[in-house]
Tab-separated table of C-alpha atoms in Angstrom:
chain	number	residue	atom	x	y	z
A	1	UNK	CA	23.685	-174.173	-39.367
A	2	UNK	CA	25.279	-171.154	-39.319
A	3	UNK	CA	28.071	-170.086	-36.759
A	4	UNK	CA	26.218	-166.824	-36.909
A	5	UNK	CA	23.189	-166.107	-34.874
A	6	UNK	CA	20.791	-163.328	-34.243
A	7	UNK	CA	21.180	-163.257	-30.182
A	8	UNK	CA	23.303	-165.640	-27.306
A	9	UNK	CA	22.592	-165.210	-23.568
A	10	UNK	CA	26.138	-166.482	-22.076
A	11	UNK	CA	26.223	-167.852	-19.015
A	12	UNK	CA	22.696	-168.366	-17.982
A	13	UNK	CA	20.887	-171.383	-15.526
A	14	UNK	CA	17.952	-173.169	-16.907
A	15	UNK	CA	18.023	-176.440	-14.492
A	16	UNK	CA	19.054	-176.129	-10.933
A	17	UNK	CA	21.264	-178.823	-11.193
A	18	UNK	CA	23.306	-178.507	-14.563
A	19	UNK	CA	25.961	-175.833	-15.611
A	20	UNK	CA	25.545	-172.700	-16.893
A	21	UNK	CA	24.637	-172.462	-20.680
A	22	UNK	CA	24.363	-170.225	-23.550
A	23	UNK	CA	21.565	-170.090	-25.629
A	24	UNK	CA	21.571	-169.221	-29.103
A	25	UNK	CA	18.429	-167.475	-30.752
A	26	UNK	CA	18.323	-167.061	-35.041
A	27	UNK	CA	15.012	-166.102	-37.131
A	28	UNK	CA	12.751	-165.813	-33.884
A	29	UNK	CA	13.662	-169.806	-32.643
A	30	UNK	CA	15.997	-171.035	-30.410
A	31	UNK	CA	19.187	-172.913	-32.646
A	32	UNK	CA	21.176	-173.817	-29.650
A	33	UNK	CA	21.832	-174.805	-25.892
A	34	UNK	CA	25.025	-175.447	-24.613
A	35	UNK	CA	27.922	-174.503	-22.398
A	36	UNK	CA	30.754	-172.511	-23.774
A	37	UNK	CA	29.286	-172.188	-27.290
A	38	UNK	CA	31.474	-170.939	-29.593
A	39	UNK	CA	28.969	-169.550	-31.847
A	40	UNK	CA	29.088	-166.028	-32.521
A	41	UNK	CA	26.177	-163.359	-32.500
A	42	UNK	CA	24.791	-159.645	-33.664
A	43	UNK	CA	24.040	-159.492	-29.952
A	44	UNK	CA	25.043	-160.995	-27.091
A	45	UNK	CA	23.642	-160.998	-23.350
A	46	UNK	CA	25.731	-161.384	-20.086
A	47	UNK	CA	23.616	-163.717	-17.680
A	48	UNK	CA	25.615	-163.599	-15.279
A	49	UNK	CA	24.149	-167.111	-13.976
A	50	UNK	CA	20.473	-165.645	-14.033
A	51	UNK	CA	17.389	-167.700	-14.600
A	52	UNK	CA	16.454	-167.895	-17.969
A	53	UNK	CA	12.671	-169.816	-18.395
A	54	UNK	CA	10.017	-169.512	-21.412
A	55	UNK	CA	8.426	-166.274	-20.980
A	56	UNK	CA	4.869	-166.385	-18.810
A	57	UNK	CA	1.627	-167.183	-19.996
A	58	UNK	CA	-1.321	-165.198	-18.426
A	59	UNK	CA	-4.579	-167.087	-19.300
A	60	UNK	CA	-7.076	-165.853	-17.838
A	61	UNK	CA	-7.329	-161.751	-17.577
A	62	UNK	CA	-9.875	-159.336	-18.420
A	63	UNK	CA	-8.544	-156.202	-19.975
A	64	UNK	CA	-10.491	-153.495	-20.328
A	65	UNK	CA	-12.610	-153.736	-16.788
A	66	UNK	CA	-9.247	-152.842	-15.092
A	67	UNK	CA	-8.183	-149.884	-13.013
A	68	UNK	CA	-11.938	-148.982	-12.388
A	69	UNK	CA	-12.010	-149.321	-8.922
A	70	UNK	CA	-12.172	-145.579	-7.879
A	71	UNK	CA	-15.126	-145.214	-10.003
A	72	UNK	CA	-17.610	-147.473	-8.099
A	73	UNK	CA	-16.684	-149.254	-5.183
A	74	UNK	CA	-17.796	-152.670	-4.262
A	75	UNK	CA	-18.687	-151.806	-0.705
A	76	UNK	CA	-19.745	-155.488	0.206
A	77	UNK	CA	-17.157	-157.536	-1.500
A	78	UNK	CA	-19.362	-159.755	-2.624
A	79	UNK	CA	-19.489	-161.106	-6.517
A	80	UNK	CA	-23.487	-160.619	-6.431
A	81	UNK	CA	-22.448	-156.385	-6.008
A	82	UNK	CA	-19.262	-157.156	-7.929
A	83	UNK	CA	-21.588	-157.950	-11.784
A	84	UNK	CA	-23.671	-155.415	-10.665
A	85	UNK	CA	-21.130	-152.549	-9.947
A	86	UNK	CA	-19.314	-153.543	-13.415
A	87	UNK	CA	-22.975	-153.424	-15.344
A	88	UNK	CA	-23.791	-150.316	-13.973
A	89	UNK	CA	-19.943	-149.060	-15.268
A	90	UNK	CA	-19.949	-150.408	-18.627
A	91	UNK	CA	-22.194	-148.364	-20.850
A	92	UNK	CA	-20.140	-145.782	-19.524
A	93	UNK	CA	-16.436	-146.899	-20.788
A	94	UNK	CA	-15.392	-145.354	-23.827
A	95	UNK	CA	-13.348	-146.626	-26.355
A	96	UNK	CA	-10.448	-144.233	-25.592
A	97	UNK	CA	-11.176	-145.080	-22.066
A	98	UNK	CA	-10.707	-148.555	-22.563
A	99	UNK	CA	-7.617	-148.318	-24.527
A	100	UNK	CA	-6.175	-146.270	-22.190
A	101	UNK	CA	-6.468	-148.598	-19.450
A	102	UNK	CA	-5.781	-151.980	-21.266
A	103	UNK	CA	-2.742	-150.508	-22.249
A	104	UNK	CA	-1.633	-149.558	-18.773
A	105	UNK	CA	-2.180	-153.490	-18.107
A	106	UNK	CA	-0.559	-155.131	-21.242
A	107	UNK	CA	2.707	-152.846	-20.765
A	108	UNK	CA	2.937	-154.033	-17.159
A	109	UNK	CA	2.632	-157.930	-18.428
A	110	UNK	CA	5.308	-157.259	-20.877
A	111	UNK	CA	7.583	-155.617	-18.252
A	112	UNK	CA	7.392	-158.440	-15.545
A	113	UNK	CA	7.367	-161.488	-18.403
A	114	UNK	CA	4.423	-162.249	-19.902
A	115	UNK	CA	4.552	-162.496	-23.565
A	116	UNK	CA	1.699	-164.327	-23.985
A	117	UNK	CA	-2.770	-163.331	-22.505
A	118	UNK	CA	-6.248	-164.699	-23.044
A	119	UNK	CA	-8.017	-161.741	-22.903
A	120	UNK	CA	-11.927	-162.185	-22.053
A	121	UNK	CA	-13.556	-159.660	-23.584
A	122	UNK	CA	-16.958	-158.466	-22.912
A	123	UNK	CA	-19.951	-157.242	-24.991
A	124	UNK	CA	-23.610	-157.308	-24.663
A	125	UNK	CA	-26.713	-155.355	-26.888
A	126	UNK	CA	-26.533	-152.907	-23.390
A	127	UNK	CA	-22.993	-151.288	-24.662
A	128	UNK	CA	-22.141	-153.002	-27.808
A	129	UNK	CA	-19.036	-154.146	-28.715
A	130	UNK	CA	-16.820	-151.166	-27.470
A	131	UNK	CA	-14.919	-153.383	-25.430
A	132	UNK	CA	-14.235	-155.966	-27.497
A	133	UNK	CA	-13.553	-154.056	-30.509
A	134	UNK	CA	-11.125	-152.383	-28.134
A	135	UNK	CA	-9.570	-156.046	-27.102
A	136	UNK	CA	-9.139	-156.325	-30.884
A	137	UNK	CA	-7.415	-153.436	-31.889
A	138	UNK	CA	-4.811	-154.266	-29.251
A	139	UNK	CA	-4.132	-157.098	-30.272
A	140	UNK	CA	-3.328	-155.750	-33.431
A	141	UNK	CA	-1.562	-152.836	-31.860
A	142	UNK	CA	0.910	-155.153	-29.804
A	143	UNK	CA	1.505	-157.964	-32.359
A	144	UNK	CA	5.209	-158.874	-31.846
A	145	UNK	CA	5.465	-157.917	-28.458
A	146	UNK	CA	2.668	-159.964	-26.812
A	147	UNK	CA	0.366	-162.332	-28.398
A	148	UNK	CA	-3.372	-161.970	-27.514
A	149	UNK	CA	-5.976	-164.389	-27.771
A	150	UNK	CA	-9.327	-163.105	-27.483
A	151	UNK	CA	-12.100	-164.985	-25.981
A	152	UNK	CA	-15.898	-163.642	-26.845
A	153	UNK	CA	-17.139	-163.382	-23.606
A	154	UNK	CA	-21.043	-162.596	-22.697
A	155	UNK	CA	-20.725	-161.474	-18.947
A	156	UNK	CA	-24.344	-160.755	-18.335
A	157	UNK	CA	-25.480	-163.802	-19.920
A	158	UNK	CA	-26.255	-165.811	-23.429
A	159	UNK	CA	-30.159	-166.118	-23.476
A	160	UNK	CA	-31.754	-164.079	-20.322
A	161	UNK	CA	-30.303	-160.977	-22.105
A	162	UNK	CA	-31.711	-160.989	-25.966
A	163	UNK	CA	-29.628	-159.842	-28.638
A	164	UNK	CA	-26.343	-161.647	-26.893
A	165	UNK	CA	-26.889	-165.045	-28.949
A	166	UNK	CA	-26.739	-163.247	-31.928
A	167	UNK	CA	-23.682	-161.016	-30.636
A	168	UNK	CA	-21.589	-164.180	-30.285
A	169	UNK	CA	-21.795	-165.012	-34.065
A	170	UNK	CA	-20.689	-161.272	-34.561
A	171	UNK	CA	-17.604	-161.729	-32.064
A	172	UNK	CA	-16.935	-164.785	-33.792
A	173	UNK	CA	-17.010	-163.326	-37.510
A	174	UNK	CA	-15.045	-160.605	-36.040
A	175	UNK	CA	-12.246	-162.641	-34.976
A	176	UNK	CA	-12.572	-163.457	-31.758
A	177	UNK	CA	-10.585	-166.775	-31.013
A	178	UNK	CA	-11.949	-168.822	-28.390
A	179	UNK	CA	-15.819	-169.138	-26.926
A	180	UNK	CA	-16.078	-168.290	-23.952
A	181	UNK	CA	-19.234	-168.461	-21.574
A	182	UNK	CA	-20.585	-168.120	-18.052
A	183	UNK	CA	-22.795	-170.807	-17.679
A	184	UNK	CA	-23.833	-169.985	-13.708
A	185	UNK	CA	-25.268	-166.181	-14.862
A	186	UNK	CA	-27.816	-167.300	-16.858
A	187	UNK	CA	-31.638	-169.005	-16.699
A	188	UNK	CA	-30.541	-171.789	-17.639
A	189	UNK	CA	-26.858	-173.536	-17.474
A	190	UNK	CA	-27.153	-176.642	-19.829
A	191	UNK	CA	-28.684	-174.103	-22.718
A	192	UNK	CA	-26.476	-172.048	-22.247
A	193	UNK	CA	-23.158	-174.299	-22.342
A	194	UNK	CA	-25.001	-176.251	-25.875
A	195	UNK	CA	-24.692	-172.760	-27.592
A	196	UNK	CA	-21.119	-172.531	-27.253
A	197	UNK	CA	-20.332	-175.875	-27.805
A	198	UNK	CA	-22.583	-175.052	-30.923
A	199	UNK	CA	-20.892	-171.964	-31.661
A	200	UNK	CA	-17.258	-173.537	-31.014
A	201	UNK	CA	-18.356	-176.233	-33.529
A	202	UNK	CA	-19.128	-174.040	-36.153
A	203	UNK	CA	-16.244	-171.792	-35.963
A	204	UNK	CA	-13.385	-174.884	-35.259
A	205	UNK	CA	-12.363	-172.612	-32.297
A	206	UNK	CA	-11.204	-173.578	-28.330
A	207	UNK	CA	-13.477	-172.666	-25.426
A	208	UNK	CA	-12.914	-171.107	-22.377
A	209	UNK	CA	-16.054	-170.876	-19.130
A	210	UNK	CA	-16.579	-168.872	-16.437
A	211	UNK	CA	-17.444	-171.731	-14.382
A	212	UNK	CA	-19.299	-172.759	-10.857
A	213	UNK	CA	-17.939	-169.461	-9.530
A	214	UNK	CA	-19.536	-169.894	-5.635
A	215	UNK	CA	-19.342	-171.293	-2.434
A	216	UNK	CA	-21.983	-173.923	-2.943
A	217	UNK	CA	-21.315	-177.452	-4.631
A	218	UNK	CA	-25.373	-176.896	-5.498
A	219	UNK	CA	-26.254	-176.268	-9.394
A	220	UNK	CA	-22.652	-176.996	-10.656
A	221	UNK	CA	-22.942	-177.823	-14.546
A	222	UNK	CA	-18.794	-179.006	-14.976
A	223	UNK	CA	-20.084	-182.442	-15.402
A	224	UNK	CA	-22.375	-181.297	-17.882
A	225	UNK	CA	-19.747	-179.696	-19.765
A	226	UNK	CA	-17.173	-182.538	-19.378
A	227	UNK	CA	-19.532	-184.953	-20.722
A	228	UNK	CA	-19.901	-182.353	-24.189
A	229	UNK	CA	-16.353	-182.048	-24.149
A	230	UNK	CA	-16.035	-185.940	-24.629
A	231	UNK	CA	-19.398	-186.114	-26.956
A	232	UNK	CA	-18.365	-183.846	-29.371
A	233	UNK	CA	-14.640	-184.254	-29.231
A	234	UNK	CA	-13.034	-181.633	-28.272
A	235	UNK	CA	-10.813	-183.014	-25.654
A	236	UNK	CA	-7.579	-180.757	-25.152
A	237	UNK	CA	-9.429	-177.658	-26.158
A	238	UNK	CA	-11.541	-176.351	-23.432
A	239	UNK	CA	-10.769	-174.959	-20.216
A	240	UNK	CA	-12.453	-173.193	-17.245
A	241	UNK	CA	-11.708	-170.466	-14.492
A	242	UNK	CA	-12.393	-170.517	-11.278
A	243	UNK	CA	-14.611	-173.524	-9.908
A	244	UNK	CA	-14.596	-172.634	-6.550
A	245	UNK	CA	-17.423	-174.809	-6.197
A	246	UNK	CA	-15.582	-177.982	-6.492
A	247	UNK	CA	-14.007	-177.458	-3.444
A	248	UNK	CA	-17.269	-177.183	-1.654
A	249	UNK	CA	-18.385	-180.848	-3.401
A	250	UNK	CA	-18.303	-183.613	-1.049
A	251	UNK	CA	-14.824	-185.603	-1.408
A	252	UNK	CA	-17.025	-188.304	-3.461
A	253	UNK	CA	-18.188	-186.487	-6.231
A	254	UNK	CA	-15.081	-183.981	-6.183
A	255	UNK	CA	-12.980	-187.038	-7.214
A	256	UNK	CA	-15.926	-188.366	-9.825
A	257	UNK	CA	-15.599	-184.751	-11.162
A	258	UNK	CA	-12.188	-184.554	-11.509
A	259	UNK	CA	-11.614	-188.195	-13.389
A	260	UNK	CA	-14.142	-186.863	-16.128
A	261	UNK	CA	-12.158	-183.539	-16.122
A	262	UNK	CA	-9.156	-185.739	-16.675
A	263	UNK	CA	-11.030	-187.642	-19.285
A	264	UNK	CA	-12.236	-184.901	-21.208
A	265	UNK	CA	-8.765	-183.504	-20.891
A	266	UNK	CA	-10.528	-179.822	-19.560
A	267	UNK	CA	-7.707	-177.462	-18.258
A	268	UNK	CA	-8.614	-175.555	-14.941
A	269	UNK	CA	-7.577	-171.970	-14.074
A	270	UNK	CA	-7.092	-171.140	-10.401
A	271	UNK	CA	-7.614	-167.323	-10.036
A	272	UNK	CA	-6.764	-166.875	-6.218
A	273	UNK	CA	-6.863	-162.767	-6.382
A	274	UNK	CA	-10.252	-162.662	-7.450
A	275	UNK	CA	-11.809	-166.067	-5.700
A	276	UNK	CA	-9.923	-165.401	-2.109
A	277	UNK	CA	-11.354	-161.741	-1.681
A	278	UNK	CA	-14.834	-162.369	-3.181
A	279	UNK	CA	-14.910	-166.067	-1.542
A	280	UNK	CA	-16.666	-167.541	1.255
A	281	UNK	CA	-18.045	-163.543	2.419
A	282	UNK	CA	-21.116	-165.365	4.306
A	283	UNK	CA	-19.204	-167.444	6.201
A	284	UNK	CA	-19.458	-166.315	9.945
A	285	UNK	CA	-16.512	-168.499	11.649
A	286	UNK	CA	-13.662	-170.796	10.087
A	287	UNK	CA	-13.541	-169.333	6.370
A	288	UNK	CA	-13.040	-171.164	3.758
A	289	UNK	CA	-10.331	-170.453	1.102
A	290	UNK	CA	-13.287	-170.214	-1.619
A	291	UNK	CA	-10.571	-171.658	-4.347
A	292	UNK	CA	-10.775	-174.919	-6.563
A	293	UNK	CA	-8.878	-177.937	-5.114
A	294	UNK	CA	-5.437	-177.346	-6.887
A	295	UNK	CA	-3.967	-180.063	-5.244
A	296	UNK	CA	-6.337	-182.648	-5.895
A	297	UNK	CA	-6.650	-181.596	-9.785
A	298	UNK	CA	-2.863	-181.637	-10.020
A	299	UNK	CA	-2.237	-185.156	-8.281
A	300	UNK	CA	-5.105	-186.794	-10.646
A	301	UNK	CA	-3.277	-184.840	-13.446
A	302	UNK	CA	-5.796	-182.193	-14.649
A	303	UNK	CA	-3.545	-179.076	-15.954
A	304	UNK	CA	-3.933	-176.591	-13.933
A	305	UNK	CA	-3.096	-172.963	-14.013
A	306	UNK	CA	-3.025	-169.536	-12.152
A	307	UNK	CA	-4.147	-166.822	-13.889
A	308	UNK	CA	-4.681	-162.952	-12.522
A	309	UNK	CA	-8.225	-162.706	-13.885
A	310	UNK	CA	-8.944	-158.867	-12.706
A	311	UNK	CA	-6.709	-156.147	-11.466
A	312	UNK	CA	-8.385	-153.196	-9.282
A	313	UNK	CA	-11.875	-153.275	-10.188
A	314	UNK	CA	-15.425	-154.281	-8.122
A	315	UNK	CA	-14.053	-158.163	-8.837
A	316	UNK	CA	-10.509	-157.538	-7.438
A	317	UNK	CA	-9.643	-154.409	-5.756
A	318	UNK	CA	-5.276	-154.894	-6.482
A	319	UNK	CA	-3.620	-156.476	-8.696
A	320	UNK	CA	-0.307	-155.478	-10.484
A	321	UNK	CA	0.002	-157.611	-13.631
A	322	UNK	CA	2.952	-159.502	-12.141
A	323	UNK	CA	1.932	-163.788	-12.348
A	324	UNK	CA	4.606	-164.356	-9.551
A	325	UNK	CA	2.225	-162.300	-6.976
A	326	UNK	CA	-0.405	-164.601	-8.330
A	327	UNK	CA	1.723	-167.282	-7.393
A	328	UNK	CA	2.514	-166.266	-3.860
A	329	UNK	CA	-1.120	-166.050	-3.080
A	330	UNK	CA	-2.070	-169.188	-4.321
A	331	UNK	CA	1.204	-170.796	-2.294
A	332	UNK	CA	-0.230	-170.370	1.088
A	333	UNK	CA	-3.685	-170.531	0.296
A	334	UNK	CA	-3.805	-174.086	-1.959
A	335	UNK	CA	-0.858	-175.742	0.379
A	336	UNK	CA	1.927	-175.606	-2.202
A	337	UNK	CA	4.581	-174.114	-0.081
A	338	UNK	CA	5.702	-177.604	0.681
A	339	UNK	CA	9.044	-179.137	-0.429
A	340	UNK	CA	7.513	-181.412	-3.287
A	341	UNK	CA	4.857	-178.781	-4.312
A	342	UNK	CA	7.116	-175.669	-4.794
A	343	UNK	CA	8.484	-177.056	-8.029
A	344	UNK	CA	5.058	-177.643	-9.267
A	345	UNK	CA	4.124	-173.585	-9.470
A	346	UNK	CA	6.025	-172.155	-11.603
A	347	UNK	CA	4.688	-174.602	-14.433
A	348	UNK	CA	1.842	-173.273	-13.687
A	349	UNK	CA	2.507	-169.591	-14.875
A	350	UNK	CA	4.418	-171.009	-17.762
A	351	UNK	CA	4.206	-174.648	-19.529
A	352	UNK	CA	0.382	-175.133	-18.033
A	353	UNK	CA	-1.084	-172.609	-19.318
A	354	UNK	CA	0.535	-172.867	-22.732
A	355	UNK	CA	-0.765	-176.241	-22.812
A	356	UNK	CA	-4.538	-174.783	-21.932
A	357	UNK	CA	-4.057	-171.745	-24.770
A	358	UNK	CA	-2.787	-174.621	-27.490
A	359	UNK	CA	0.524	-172.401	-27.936
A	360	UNK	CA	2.929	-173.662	-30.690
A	361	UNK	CA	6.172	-173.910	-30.034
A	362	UNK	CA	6.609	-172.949	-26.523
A	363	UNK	CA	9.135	-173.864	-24.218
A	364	UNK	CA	12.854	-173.490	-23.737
A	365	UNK	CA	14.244	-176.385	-26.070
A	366	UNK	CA	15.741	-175.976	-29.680
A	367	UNK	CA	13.195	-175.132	-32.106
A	368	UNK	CA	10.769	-173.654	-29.937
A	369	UNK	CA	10.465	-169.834	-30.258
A	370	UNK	CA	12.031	-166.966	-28.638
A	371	UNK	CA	9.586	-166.009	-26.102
A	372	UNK	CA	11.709	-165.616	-23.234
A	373	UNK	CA	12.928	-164.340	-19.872
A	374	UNK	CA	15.913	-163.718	-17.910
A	375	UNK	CA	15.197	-163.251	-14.061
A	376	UNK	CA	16.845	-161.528	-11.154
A	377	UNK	CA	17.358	-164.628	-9.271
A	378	UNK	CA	20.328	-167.704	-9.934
A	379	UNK	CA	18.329	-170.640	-8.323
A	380	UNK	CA	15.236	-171.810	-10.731
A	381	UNK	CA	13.920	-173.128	-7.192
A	382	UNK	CA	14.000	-169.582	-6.064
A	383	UNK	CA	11.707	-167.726	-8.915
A	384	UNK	CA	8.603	-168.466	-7.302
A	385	UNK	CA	10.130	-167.212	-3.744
A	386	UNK	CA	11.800	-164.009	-4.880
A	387	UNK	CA	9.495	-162.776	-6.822
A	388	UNK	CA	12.350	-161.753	-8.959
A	389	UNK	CA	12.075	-158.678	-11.512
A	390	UNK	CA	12.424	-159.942	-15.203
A	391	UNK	CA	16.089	-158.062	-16.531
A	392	UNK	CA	15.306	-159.230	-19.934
A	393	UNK	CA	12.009	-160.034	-21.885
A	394	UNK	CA	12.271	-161.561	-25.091
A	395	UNK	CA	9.683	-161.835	-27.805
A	396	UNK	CA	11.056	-163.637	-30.890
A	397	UNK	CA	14.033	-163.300	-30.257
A	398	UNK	CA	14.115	-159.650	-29.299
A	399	UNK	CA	14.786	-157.782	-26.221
A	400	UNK	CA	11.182	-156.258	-25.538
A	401	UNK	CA	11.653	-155.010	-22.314
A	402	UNK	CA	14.752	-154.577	-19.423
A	403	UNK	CA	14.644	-153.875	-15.536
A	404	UNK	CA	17.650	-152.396	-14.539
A	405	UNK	CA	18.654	-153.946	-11.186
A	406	UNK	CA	20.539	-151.216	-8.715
A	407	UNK	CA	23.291	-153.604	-6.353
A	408	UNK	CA	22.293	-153.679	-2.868
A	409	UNK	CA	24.775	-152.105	-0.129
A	410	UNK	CA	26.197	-153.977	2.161
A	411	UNK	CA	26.624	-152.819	5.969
């Protein structure tokens, strides 16, 4: 190798309880970690004893139904009004329009850390492909700054809305990446999760479901899907979001659910934003939380992630693109704040869900790629307390974004 490199961060912390270390970046990929290197660089980067961790991974986010909010209010905060406050929106989004406002969102991923989004995007014979052609440009558009993977996503339904089934070939000949699905709005659930399983087949892509979004454990279909998962093989490549209803199943069948989720090797997305404001709205005394069982899914080893899913629409009325708010939400309201559990969150922004997106190369080792960031924070503990700002993003080795940090006054 070279004593030559493209980039070095001196003097950063990647494990609470070694010493400081630079790290070397050439070509895109990580050469070297170690303390005191005496490699030289093009560019180098004062740490200062800042966090540096793999970049985040937002894996579950729907781009061009944000900032919408102060269009049509969801008055009853219910996800019933929710679908049909977006429906009644859609035909009316523009392509500019979207663009507009997807950019707004991807900029503000890039700025707090994310170099890496599943983007669901929409379509249906009611507006077309707008959206997702949209989804698609963008990801062309911000190639090199943050990768996109888009997931063809029928919101309104496969087979109780004709014209979708044969929309979802389109999205797939167009590009799209990953199947998606929403098995729960449509007339019927097992139909509708055979199609993409179908579909995935044919096109040798992952899938990703809207799934058992409610506050019932009545007509859940996860079993259903985990038992296709195993049958046609495609363990490791198919994940869910939400599955609120899991946590409504009685403690039985929750645990017979979550061994075949284990089996069939299904990655779960926690989206706390969306599922604590929209959750549990009928309930007239002692509230439920409305999430999926994070704890139990991570003790029997499902991966699980958090994910943002909507930001300030008729699903989720706030939102700011930032996966460490995500975080402290889901702290609180899944019991993570605990000793033992703290260090389990952050892998969830970061390693988890680049497991459930079948990323190449991730992580912060030699030979994985430069998708990095250096945080405003010197404990690794601390990241998911202090909601630190990200001083440096790096994409490929290149600084993509900077915060610039003003010193606090003492008195």
């Amino acid at each position: 190798m070279s004593n030559q490199v493209d980039l070095i961060l001196r003097n950063v912390r990647i494990d609470d309880q070694q010493p400081l270390v630079d790290v070397a970046i050439k070509e895109g990929y990580i050469t070297a970690i170690e303390s005191n290197s005496p490699l030289r660089a093009k560019e180098s980067i004062e740490g200062e004893g800042h966090i540096l961790i793999p970049s985040f991974v937002e894996s579950h986010l729907h781009l061009e139904k944000a900032f919408v909010m102060d269009r049509k209010a969801n008055r009853s905060g219910t996800l019933q009004e929710a679908i049909a406050v977006t429906a009644e929106l859609k035909p009316t989004f523009t392509a500019e329009d979207i663009m507009a406002r997807s950019r707004a969102v991807i900029r503000t991923l890039i700025q707090n850390g994310s170099t890496y989004v599943r983007a669901h995007a929409e379509f249906d014979p009611g507006q077309g492909f707008t959206g997702f052609d949209a989804v698609m440009q963008l990801k062309e558009e911000f190639k090199g700054l943050i990768d996109i993977q888009v997931v063809a996503f029928p919101q309104e339904g496969i087979f109780k809305y004709p014209g979708t089934a044969e929309m979802m070939v389109e999205a797939m000949e167009k590009g799209a990446d990953v199947v998606g699905g929403i098995p729960y709005n449509d007339r019927d659930a097992k139909e509708h999760i055979d199609f993409v399983f179908d579909l995935a087949e044919r096109f040798n892509k992952d899938i990703d479901l809207h799934q058992d979004f409610s506050d019932s454990a009545e007509n859940m279909s996860i079993e259903y899907v985990a038992q296709k998962t195993i049958e046609k093989g495609w363990q490791g490549r198919v994940s869910v979001g939400h599955l609120t209803s899991l946590g409504a199943a009685t403690p039985e069948r929750q645990q017979e659910i979550i061994r075949l989720l284990k089996e069939a090797e299904i990655s779960v997305m926690c989206l706390p934003a969306t599922d604590l404001h929209l959750g549990a709205r009928k309930d007239e005394s002692n509230v439920r939380r409305s999430l999926t069982p994070v704890r139990l899914l991570r003790d029997a080893g499902v991966n699980v992630c958090l994910a943002t899913n909507n930001i300030r629409n008729a699903f989720t009325p706030f939102g700011t693109g930032n996966l460490l708010h995500i975080s402290m939400l889901a702290i609180p309201a899944a019991h993570l704040g605990g000793a033992d559990d703290q260090a389990t969150v952050l892998p969830m922004l970061t390693y988890n869900p680049a497991k459930a997106m079948n990323l190449k190369d991730y992580g912060l080792a030699v030979g994985k790629k430069a998708d990095l960031v250096l945080l405003n924070t010197q404990k690794l503990s601390d990241v998911i307390l202090d909601i630190p700002a990200a001083l440096k993003v790096i994409k490929g080795g290149k600084v993509i974004a900077e915060t610039v940090v003003s010193q606090t006054i003492g008195f």
